[in-house]
Amino acid sequence: ISEINQEVEKIFKDTFEKAVNDNKNIIIDMTNMKKISRDALFKFIENKKDEYEKLAIVFNKGGSEVRDIIVKLAQKRQEEIKKQGGSKTITPEIIDRMIMSYEEPTPEEGFDKIIHIDNKEELLNIVKDWEETLIENKNFKYLKTFESFIKK
């Protein structure tokens, strides 16, 4: 697993550096919960930081209701991946550690704008769809969309 992670990191780094060198727009869709991980990303654009508008998009910072929804979704995702022969486990303890370690992004880090998005209703709808889907015995819409996204 360590070798695979190193390869993934190398591909990410190479892709990021190429995008910067080619003056491309860059969107990083990662869970960067700590300032130190975001600092590492800023190093990629160190010489061109004034050429980029740097935005942080923050979804629902927490609360027990949001945490419970995330745990339910992680468990359902784990079940779906297991059915397909895969393995991905994000336990409630891991989610709790991530929430506890969260450091709010700040302009001092280098962000030009920090946008907060409350998607709790969307998360609740995903859970509702999942529960209705279990009753109807159909594929879970959200996971289907996610799968098609990662296959491209």
XYZ file of C-alpha atoms in Angstrom:
152
model
C 0.000 0.000 0.000
C 2.875 2.359 0.783
C 4.255 1.968 -2.746
C 0.833 2.634 -4.237
C 0.400 5.764 -2.092
C 3.816 7.001 -3.183
C 2.894 6.462 -6.825
C -0.413 8.310 -6.377
C 1.407 11.214 -4.689
C 3.940 11.341 -7.536
C 1.185 11.410 -10.173
C -0.619 14.164 -8.236
C 2.569 16.211 -7.881
C 3.514 15.810 -11.560
C -0.005 16.678 -12.717
C -0.172 19.713 -10.422
C 3.252 20.999 -11.531
C 2.350 20.544 -15.201
C -0.905 22.471 -14.721
C 0.976 25.335 -13.043
C 3.647 25.397 -15.773
C 0.922 25.353 -18.469
C -0.956 28.215 -16.723
C -4.053 26.045 -16.258
C -6.854 26.557 -13.787
C -6.506 24.093 -10.925
C -9.207 22.578 -8.738
C -8.102 20.378 -5.854
C -10.889 18.169 -4.565
C -9.329 16.828 -1.396
C -10.089 16.766 2.284
C -7.401 19.170 3.473
C -8.398 19.317 7.116
C -5.184 20.866 8.425
C -3.243 23.983 7.589
C -0.067 21.967 7.007
C -1.670 19.988 4.150
C -2.943 23.186 2.544
C 0.502 24.788 2.945
C 1.999 21.927 0.935
C -0.397 22.718 -1.931
C 0.479 26.413 -1.872
C 4.145 25.503 -2.398
C 3.264 24.243 -5.894
C 2.233 27.765 -6.936
C 4.812 29.634 -4.861
C 6.359 31.398 -7.876
C 2.988 32.135 -9.488
C 0.751 32.739 -6.487
C -0.266 36.196 -7.695
C -1.472 34.697 -10.972
C -4.087 32.544 -9.243
C -7.239 33.360 -7.335
C -7.048 30.998 -4.384
C -10.417 29.857 -3.050
C -11.232 27.583 -0.143
C -14.638 25.929 -0.245
C -15.733 24.776 3.206
C -18.694 22.411 3.537
C -20.566 22.063 6.839
C -17.938 22.459 9.500
C -19.579 20.069 11.848
C -22.287 19.482 14.331
C -23.462 16.104 15.503
C -26.250 15.883 12.913
C -23.820 16.421 10.010
C -21.354 13.972 11.582
C -24.064 11.318 11.845
C -25.035 11.829 8.193
C -21.403 11.503 7.095
C -21.018 8.293 9.120
C -24.153 6.823 7.486
C -22.902 7.733 4.015
C -19.454 6.283 4.703
C -21.002 3.021 5.893
C -23.246 2.789 2.832
C -20.328 3.582 0.521
C -18.287 0.855 2.232
C -21.105 -1.660 1.678
C -21.428 -0.735 -2.017
C -17.675 -0.948 -2.624
C -17.542 -4.312 -0.841
C -20.344 -5.643 -3.096
C -18.139 -4.766 -6.074
C -15.187 -6.651 -4.610
C -13.370 -3.582 -3.314
C -12.412 -2.398 0.105
C -12.635 1.080 1.592
C -13.315 1.619 5.254
C -13.793 4.979 6.892
C -14.899 4.171 10.424
C -16.813 6.553 12.699
C -13.584 6.855 14.746
C -11.665 8.032 11.671
C -14.399 10.557 10.875
C -14.307 11.798 14.489
C -10.499 12.186 14.348
C -10.792 14.135 11.102
C -13.437 16.433 12.593
C -11.374 16.967 15.759
C -8.228 17.760 13.751
C -9.975 20.286 11.485
C -8.323 23.686 11.211
C -10.408 26.412 9.589
C -8.800 27.898 6.442
C -7.782 31.543 6.846
C -6.804 34.401 4.549
C -3.392 34.376 6.283
C -2.703 31.002 4.646
C -2.951 32.699 1.269
C -6.615 32.269 0.339
C -8.187 35.176 -1.512
C -11.674 34.021 -0.640
C -13.175 31.454 1.739
C -16.652 30.272 0.797
C -18.828 28.386 3.282
C -21.480 26.085 1.858
C -24.185 24.495 3.950
C -25.038 21.267 2.137
C -26.701 19.565 5.088
C -30.043 19.421 3.234
C -28.333 17.809 0.240
C -26.697 15.236 2.519
C -30.052 14.515 4.145
C -31.580 14.017 0.683
C -28.818 11.570 -0.219
C -29.557 9.563 2.939
C -33.295 9.740 2.187
C -32.678 8.498 -1.392
C -30.525 5.710 -0.007
C -33.216 4.619 2.462
C -35.941 4.770 -0.219
C -33.693 2.885 -2.608
C -33.188 0.112 -0.070
C -36.946 -0.281 0.095
C -37.249 -0.269 -3.731
C -34.112 -2.446 -4.122
C -32.507 -0.170 -6.732
C -29.004 1.263 -7.081
C -28.230 4.197 -4.851
C -28.288 7.298 -7.088
C -25.482 9.183 -5.349
C -23.061 6.283 -5.482
C -23.912 5.669 -9.138
C -23.050 9.279 -9.939
C -19.852 9.056 -7.914
C -18.795 5.846 -9.637
C -19.264 7.332 -13.084
C -17.217 10.306 -11.984
C -14.233 8.251 -10.862
C -14.324 5.990 -13.929
C -13.694 8.827 -16.410
